[in-house]
CSV table of C-alpha atoms in Angstrom, one decimal:
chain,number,residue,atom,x,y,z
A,28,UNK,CA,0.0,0.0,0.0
A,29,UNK,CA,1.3,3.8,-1.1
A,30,UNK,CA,-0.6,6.6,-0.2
A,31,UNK,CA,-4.1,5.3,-0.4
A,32,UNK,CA,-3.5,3.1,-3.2
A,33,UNK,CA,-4.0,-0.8,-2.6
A,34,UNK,CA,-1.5,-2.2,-5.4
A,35,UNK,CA,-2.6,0.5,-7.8
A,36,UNK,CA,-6.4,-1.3,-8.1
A,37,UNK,CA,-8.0,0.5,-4.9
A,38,UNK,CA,-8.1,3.1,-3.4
A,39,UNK,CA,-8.5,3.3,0.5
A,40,UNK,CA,-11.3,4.5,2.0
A,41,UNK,CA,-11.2,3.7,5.4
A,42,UNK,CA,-9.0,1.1,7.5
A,43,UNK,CA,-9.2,-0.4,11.0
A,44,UNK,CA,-8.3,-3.5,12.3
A,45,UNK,CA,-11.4,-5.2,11.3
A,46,UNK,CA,-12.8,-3.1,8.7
A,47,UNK,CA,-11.6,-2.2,5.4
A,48,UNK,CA,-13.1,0.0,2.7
A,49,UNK,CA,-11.9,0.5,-0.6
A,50,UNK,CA,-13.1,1.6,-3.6
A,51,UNK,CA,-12.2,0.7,-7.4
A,52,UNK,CA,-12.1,3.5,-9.0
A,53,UNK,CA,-15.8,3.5,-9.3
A,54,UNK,CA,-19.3,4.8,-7.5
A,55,UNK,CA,-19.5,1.7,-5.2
A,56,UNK,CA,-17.4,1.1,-2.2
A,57,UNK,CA,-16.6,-2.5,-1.2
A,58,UNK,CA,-16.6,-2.9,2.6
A,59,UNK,CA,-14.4,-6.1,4.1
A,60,UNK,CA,-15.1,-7.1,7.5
A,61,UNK,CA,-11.9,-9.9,9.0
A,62,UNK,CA,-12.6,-13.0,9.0
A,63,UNK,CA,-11.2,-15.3,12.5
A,64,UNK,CA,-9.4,-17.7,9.8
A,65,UNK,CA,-10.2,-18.6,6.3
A,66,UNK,CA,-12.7,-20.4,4.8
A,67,UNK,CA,-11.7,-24.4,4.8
A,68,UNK,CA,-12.0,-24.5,0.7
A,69,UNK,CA,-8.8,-22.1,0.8
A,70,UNK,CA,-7.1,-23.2,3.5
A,71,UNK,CA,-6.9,-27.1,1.2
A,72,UNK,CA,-5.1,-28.1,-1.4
A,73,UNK,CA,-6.0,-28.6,-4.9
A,74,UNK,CA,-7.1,-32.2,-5.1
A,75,UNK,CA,-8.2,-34.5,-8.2
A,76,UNK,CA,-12.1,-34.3,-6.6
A,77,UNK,CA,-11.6,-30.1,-6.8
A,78,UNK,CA,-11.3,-30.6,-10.3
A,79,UNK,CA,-14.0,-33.0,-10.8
A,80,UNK,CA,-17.3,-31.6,-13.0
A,81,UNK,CA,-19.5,-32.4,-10.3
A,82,UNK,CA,-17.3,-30.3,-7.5
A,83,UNK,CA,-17.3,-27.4,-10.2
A,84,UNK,CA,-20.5,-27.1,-11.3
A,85,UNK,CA,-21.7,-27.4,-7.5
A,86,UNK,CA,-19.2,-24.6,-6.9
A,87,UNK,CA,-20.8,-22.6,-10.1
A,88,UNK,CA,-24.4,-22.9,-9.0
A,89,UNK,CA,-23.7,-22.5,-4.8
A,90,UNK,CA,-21.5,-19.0,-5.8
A,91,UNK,CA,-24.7,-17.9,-7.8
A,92,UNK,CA,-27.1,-18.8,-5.3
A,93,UNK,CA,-25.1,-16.7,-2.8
A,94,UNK,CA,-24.2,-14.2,-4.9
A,95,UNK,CA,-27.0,-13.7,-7.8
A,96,UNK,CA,-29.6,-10.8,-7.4
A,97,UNK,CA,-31.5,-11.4,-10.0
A,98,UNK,CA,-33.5,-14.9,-10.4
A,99,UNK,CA,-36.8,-13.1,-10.0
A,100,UNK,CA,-36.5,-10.8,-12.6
A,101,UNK,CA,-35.3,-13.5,-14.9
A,102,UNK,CA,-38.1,-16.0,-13.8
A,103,UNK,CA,-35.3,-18.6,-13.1
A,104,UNK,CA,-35.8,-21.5,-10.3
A,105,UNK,CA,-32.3,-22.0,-9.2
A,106,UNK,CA,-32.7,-24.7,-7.4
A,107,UNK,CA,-34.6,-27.1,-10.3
A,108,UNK,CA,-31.3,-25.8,-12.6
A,109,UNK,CA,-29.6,-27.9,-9.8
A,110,UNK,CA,-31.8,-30.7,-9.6
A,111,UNK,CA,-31.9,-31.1,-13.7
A,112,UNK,CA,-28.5,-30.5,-14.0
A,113,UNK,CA,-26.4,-32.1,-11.3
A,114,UNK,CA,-27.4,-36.0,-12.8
A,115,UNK,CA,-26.3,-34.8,-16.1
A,116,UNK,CA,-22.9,-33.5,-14.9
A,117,UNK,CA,-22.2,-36.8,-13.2
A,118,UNK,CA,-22.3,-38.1,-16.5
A,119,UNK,CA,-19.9,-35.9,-18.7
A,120,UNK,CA,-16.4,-37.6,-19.7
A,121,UNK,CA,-14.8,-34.5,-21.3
A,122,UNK,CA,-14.3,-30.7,-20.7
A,123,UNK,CA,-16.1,-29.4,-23.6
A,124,UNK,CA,-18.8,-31.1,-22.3
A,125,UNK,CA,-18.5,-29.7,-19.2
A,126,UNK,CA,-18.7,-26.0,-20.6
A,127,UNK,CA,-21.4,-26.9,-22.9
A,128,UNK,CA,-23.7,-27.4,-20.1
A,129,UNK,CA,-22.2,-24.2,-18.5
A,130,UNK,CA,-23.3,-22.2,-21.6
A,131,UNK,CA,-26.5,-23.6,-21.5
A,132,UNK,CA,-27.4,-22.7,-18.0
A,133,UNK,CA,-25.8,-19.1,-18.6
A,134,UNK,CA,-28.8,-18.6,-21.7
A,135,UNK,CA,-31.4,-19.3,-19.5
A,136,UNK,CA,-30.5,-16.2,-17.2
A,137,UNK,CA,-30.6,-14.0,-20.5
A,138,UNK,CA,-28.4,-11.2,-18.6
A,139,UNK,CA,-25.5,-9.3,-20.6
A,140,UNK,CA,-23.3,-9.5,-17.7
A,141,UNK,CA,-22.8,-13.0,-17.4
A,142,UNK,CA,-19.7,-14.4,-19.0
A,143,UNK,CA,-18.0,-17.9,-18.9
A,144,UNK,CA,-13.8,-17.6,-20.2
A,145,UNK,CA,-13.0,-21.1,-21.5
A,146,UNK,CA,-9.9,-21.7,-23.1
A,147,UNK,CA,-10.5,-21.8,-26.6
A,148,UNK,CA,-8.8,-25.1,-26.9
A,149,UNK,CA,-11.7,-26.8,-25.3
A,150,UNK,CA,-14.3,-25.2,-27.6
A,151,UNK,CA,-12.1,-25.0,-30.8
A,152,UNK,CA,-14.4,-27.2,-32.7
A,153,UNK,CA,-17.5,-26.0,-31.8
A,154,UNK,CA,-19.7,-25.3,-34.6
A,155,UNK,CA,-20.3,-21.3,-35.7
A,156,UNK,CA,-23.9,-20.9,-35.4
A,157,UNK,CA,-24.7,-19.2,-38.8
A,158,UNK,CA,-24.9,-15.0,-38.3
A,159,UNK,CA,-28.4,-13.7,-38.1
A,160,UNK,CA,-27.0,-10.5,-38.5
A,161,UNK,CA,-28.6,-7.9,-40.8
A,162,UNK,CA,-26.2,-6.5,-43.6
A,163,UNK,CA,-27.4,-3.0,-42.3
A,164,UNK,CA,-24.8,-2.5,-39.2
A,165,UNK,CA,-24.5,0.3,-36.3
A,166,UNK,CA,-21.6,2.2,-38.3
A,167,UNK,CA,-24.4,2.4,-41.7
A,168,UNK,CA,-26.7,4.0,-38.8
A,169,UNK,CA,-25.1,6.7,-37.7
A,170,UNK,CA,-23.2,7.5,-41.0
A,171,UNK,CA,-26.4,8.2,-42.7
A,172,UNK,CA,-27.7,10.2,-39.5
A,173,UNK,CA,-24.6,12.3,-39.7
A,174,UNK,CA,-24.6,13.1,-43.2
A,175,UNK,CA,-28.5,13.6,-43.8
A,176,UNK,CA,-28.9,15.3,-40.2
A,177,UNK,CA,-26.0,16.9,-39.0
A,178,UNK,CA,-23.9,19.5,-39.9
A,179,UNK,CA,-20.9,21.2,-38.5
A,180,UNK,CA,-19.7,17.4,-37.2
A,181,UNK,CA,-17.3,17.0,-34.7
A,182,UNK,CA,-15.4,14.0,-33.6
A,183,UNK,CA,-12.9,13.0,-30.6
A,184,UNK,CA,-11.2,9.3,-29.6
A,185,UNK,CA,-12.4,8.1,-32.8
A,186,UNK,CA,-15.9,9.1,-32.6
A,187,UNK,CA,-16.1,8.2,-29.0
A,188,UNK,CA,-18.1,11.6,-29.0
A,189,UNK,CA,-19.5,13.6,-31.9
A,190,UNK,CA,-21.1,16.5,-31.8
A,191,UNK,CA,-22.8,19.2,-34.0
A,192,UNK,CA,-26.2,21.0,-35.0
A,193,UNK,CA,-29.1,19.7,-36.7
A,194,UNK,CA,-29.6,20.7,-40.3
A,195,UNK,CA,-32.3,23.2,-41.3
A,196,UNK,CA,-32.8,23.8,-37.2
A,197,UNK,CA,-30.9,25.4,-33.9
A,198,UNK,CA,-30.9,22.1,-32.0
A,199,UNK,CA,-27.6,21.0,-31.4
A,200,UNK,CA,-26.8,16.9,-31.5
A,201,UNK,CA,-24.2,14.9,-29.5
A,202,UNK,CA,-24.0,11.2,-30.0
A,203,UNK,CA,-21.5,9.3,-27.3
A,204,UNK,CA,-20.9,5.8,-28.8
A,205,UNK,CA,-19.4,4.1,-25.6
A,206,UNK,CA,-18.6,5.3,-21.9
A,207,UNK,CA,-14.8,4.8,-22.0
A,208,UNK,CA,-11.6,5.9,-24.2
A,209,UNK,CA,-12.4,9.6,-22.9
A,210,UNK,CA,-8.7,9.5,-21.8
A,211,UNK,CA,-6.4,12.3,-23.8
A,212,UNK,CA,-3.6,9.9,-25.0
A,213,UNK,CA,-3.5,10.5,-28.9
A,214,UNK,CA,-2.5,13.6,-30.3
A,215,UNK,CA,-4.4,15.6,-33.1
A,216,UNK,CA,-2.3,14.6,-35.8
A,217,UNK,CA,-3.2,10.8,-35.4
A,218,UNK,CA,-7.0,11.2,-34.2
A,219,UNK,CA,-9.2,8.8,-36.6
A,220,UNK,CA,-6.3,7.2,-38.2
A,221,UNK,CA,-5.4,3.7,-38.1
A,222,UNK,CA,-2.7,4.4,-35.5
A,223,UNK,CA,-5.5,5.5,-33.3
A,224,UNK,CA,-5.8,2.1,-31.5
A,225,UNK,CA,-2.7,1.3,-30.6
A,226,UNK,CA,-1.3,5.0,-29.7
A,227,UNK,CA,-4.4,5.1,-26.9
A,228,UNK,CA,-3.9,1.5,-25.8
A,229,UNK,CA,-0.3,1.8,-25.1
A,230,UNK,CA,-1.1,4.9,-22.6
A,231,UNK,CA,-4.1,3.0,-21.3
A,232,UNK,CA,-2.4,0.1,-20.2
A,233,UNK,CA,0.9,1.7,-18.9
A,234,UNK,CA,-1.0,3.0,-16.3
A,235,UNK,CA,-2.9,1.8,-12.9
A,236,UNK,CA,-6.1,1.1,-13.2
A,237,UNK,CA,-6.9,4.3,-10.4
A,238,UNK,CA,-4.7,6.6,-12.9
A,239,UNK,CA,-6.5,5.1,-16.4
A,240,UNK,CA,-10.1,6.0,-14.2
A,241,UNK,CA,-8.5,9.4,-14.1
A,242,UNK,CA,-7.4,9.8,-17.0
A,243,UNK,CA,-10.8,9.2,-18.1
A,244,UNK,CA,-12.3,12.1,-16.3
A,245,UNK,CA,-9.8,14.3,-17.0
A,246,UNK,CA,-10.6,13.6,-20.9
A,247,UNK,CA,-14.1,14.1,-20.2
A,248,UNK,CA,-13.7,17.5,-18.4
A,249,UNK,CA,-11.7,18.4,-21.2
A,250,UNK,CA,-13.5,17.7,-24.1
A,251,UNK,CA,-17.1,18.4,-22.4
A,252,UNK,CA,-15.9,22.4,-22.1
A,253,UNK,CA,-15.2,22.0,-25.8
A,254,UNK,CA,-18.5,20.7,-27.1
A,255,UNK,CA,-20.7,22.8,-24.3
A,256,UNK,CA,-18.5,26.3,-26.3
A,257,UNK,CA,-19.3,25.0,-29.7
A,258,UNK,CA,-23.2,24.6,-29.1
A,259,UNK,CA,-23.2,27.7,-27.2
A,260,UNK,CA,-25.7,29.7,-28.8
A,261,UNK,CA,-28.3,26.1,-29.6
A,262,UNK,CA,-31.8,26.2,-28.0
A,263,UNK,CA,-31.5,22.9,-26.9
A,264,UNK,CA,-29.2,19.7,-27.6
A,265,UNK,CA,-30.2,16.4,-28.7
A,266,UNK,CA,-28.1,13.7,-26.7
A,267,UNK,CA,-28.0,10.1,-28.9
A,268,UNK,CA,-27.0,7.2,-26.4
A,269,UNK,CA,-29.2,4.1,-28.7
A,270,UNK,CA,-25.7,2.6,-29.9
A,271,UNK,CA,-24.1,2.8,-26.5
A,272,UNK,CA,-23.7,-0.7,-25.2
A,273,UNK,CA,-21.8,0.7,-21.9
A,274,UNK,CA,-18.3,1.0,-20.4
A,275,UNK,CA,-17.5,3.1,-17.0
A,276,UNK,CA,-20.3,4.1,-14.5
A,277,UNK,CA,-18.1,7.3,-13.5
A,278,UNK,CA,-17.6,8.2,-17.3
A,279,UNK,CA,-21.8,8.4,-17.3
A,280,UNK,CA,-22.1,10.3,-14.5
A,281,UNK,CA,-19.3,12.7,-15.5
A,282,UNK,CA,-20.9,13.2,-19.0
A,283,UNK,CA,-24.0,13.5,-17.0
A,284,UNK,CA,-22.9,16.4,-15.0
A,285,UNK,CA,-22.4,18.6,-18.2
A,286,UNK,CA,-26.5,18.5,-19.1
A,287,UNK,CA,-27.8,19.4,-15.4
A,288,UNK,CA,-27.2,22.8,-12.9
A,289,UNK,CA,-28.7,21.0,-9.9
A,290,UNK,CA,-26.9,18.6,-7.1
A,291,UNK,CA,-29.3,15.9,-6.3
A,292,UNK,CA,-29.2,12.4,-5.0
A,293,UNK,CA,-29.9,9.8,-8.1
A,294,UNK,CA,-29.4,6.4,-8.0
A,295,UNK,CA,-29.5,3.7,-4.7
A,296,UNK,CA,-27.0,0.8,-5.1
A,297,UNK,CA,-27.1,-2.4,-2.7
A,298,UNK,CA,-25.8,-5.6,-3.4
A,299,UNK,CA,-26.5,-9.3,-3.0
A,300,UNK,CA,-24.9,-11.2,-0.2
A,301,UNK,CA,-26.0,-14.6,1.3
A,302,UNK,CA,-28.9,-13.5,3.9
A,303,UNK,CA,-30.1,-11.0,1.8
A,304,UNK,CA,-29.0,-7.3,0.8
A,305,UNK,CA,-25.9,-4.6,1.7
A,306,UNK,CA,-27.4,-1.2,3.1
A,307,UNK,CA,-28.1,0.5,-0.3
A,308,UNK,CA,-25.7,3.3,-1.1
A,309,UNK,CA,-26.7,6.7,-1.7
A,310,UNK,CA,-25.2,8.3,-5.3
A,311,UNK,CA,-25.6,11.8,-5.9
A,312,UNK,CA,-25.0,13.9,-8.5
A,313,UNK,CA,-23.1,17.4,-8.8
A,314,UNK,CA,-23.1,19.2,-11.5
A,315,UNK,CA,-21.0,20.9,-14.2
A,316,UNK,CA,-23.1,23.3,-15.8
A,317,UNK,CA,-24.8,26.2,-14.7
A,318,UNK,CA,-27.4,26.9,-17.2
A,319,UNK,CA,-28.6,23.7,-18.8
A,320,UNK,CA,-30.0,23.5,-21.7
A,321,UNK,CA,-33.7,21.6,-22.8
A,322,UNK,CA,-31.9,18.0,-23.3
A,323,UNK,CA,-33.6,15.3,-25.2
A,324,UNK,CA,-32.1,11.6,-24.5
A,325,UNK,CA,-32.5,9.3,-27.0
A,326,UNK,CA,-32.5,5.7,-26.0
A,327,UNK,CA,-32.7,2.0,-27.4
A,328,UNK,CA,-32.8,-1.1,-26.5
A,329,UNK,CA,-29.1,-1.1,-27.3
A,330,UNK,CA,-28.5,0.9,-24.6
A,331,UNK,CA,-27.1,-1.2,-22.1
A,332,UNK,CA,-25.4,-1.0,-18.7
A,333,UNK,CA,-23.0,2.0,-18.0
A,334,UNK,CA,-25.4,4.0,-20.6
A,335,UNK,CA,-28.0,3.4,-18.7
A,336,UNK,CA,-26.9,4.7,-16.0
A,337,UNK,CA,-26.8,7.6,-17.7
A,338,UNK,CA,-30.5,7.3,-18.5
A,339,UNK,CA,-31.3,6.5,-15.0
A,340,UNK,CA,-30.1,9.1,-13.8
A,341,UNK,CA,-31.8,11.7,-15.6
A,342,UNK,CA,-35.1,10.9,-14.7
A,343,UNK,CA,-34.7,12.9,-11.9
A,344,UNK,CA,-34.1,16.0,-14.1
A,345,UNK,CA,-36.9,18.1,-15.2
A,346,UNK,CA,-34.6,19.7,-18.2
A,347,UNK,CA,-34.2,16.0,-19.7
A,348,UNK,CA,-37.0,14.4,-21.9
A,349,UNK,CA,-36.4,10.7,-22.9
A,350,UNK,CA,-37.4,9.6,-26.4
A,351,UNK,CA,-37.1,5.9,-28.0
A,352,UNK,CA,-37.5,2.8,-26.4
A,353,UNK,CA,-37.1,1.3,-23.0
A,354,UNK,CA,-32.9,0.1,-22.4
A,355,UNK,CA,-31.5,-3.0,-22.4
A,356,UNK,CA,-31.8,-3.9,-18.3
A,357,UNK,CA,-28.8,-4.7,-17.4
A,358,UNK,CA,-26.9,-2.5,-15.0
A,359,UNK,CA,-25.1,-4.0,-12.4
A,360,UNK,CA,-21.2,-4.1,-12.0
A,361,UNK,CA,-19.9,-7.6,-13.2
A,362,UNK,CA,-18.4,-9.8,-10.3
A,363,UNK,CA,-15.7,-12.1,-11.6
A,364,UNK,CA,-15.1,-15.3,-10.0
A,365,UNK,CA,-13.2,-18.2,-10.8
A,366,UNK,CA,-13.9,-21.8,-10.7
A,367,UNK,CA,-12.1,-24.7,-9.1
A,368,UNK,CA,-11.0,-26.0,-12.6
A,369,UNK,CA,-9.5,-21.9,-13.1
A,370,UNK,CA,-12.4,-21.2,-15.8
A,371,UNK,CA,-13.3,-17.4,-15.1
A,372,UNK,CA,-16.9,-16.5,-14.8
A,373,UNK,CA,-19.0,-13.3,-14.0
A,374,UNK,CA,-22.3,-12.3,-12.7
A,375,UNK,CA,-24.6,-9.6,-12.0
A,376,UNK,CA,-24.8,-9.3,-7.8
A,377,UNK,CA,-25.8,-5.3,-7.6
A,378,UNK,CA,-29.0,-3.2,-7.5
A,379,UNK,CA,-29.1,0.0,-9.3
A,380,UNK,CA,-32.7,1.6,-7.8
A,381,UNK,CA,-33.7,5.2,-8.3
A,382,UNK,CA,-34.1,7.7,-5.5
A,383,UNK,CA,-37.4,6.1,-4.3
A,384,UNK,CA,-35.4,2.5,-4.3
A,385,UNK,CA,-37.8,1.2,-7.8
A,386,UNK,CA,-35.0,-1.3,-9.7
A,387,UNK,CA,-34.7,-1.2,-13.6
A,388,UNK,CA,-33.3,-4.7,-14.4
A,389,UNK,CA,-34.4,-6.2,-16.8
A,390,UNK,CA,-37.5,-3.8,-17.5
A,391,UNK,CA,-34.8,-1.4,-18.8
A,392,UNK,CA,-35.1,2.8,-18.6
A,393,UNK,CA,-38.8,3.9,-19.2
A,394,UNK,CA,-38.7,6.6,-22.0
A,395,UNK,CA,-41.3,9.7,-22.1
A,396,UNK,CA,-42.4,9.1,-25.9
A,397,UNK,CA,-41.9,6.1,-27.2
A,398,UNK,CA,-40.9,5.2,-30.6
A,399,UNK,CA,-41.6,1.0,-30.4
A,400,UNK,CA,-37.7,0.4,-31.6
A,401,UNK,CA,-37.7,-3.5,-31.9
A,402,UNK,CA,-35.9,-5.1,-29.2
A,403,UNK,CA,-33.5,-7.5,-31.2
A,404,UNK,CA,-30.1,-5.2,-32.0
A,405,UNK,CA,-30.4,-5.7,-36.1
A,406,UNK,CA,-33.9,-5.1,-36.4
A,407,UNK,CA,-33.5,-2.2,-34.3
A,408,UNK,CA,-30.8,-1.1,-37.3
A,409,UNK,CA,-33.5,-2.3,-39.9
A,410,UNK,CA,-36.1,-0.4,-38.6
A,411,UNK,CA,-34.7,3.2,-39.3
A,412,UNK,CA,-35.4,2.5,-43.5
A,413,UNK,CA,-39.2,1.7,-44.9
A,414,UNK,CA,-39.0,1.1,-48.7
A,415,UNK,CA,-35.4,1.2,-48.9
A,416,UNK,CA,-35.8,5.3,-47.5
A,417,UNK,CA,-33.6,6.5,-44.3
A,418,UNK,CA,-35.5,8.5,-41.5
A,419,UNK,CA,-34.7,8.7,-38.2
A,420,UNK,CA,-38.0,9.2,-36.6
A,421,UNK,CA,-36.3,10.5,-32.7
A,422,UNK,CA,-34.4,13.5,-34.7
A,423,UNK,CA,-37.9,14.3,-36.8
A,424,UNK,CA,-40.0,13.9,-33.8
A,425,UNK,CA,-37.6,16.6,-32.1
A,426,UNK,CA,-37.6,18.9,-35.3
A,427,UNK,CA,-41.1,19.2,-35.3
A,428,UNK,CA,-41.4,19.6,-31.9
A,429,UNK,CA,-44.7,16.9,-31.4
A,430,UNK,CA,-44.8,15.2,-28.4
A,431,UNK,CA,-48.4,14.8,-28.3
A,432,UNK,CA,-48.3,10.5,-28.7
């Protein structure tokens, strides 16, 4: 430990002999109470029955059972998962078996934060399903809205942020495609270039992760002054998040900050243990701007996680109108934990509530005028031509100013 830092990853919050905060460079704090000794699984070696299946998928299942906050939401009965599966994993002879059966209990949960890392040896002849995806991709989207919409474009970190006015109108447009790569690591001269990548990755991952989180907001404060100058003089802004699939919570809330003038407390955040739930923790809000403008938030089902944070958030601001579609529904941090076997795996143990303590799993965002975006990602992209013809209904519903549906 150096000054606060707990090997670069944490930062202290508090320490006393049996109590330890610290806090990841994020809006959570993790609070660790000692232990008298450690648990007996650590305290034992590795044997050959630790690696059986039937010792790791019990180890799978018990570690979501303890951990998982979400089985209601997903109409899932845990405990028949167990009682179907545990016969069948008596029965496998091989590994890829073995994560087979994993992968088919992780699609039943149908949550964007669960991930299984298998080597890819194990899987390496597992049939590609064939690509239900649409020939009509994100980056068609939001070409066309940029060059039949926009006008005085602006782009930073590779598009990570544009920004501009609305043709034919004094309603100015920012679309940010992901909540990270703020950081300022790549100079001018090789912003949108194929060097970009590897220029910003290099900085990124020199760093601690406390630093790269700063880094971040200092990109954000940076560029943010920029974009608020250039649409100074525009009545109001449109702010485009329906291709942002997530990233950093405190790269939302920072970009949030710039779009409100008032300090108040906006999301609750408790998390799942064994008996129950943490004490939810308070998030507030303070903000950047002094004279907001009218915003209206566009949102999709595509926006997911971090970005909806973002979203959440702004529903307690009375200068933000939501257009679109409900979001995806999946907020909560990822927890990564590891299996016996040493197969990595992650799940989705935190609550993110509003100030009144309602939850948004799952049911996504709730938008003030909807626009009945399909839900599946490519028919999402579909839906913004009829009769081969491009029209972004959000932008025209804002043009014309009718919000009467």
């Amino acid at each position: 430990m150096v000054e606060g830092k707990f090997t670069g990853r944490f930062k202290i919050v508090k320490s006393t002999a049996d109590h330890l905060i610290l806090n990841p460079g994020g809006i959570v704090d993790y609070r660790f109470k000692r232990t008298k000794e450690l648990p007996e699984t650590c305290r034992r070696r590795n044997t050959k029955k630790e690696k059986s299946f039937e010792t790791n998928f019990k180890a799978f299942w018990e570690t979501f059972d303890k951990n998982y906050a979400f089985f209601e939401e997903r109409n899932l009965n845990w405990q028949k998962v167990y009682n179907n599966y545990l016969p069948k994993v008596k029965k496998l002879k091989t590994k890829r078996e073995f994560a087979l059966v994993l992968q088919e209990i992780i699609g039943k949960f149908k949550d964007g934060h669960i991930n299984l890392e298998i080597p890819d040896s194990i899987l390496e002849n597992q049939s590609k399903s064939k690509s239900v995806e649409s020939s009509i991709t994100k980056d068609h989207i939001v070409s066309a809205i940029d060059s039949i919409y926009l006008k005085e474009i602006n782009s930073y970190n590779n598009g990570v942020i544009k920004w501009g006015s609305v043709q034919d109108s004094n309603i100015g447009y920012i679309r940010i495609s992901d909540m990270n790569d703020f950081a300022n690591y790549v100079p001018k001269e090789y912003q949108n270039t194929a060097k970009f990548d590897s220029i910003y990755n290099l900085s990124k991952y020199s760093a601690e992760p406390l630093e790269q989180f700063q880094d971040e907001i200092n990109g954000i404060n940076r560029i943010m002054k920029k974009v608020l100058i250039d649409l100074k003089d525009n009545d109001s802004v449109v702010v485009d998040l329906r291709f942002n699939g997530g990233g950093y919570e405190t790269v939302a809330l920072r970009l949030l900050s710039y779009f409100v003038s008032e300090e108040k407390e906006i999301i609750k955040i408790k998390a799942r243990i064994e008996n129950g739930f943490t004490p939810a923790q308070k998030i507030s809000l303070k903000p950047e701007t002094k004279n907001p403008k009218k915003i209206y938030l566009l949102i999709s089902p595509v926006t997911a996680s971090a970005a909806e944070i973002f979203a959440l958030g702004s529903l307690r601001y009375s200068n933000i109108e939501i257009l679109g579609t409900k979001s995806a529904g999946i907020f909560s941090e990822i927890l990564w934990k590891k299996l016996p076997i040493g197969w990595e795996y992650s799940l989705s143990n935190e609550v993110y509530m509003d100030r009144e303590g309602r939850p948004y799993e799952k049911e996504g965002v709730p938008v003030d005028y909807e626009l009945n975006y399909p839900t599946e990602r490519f028919k999402f992209y579909k839906s913004f031509y009829s009769n081969n013809k491009f029209s972004d209904l959000a932008i025209e519903k804002v043009l014309k100013g009718d919000f009467s549906d």
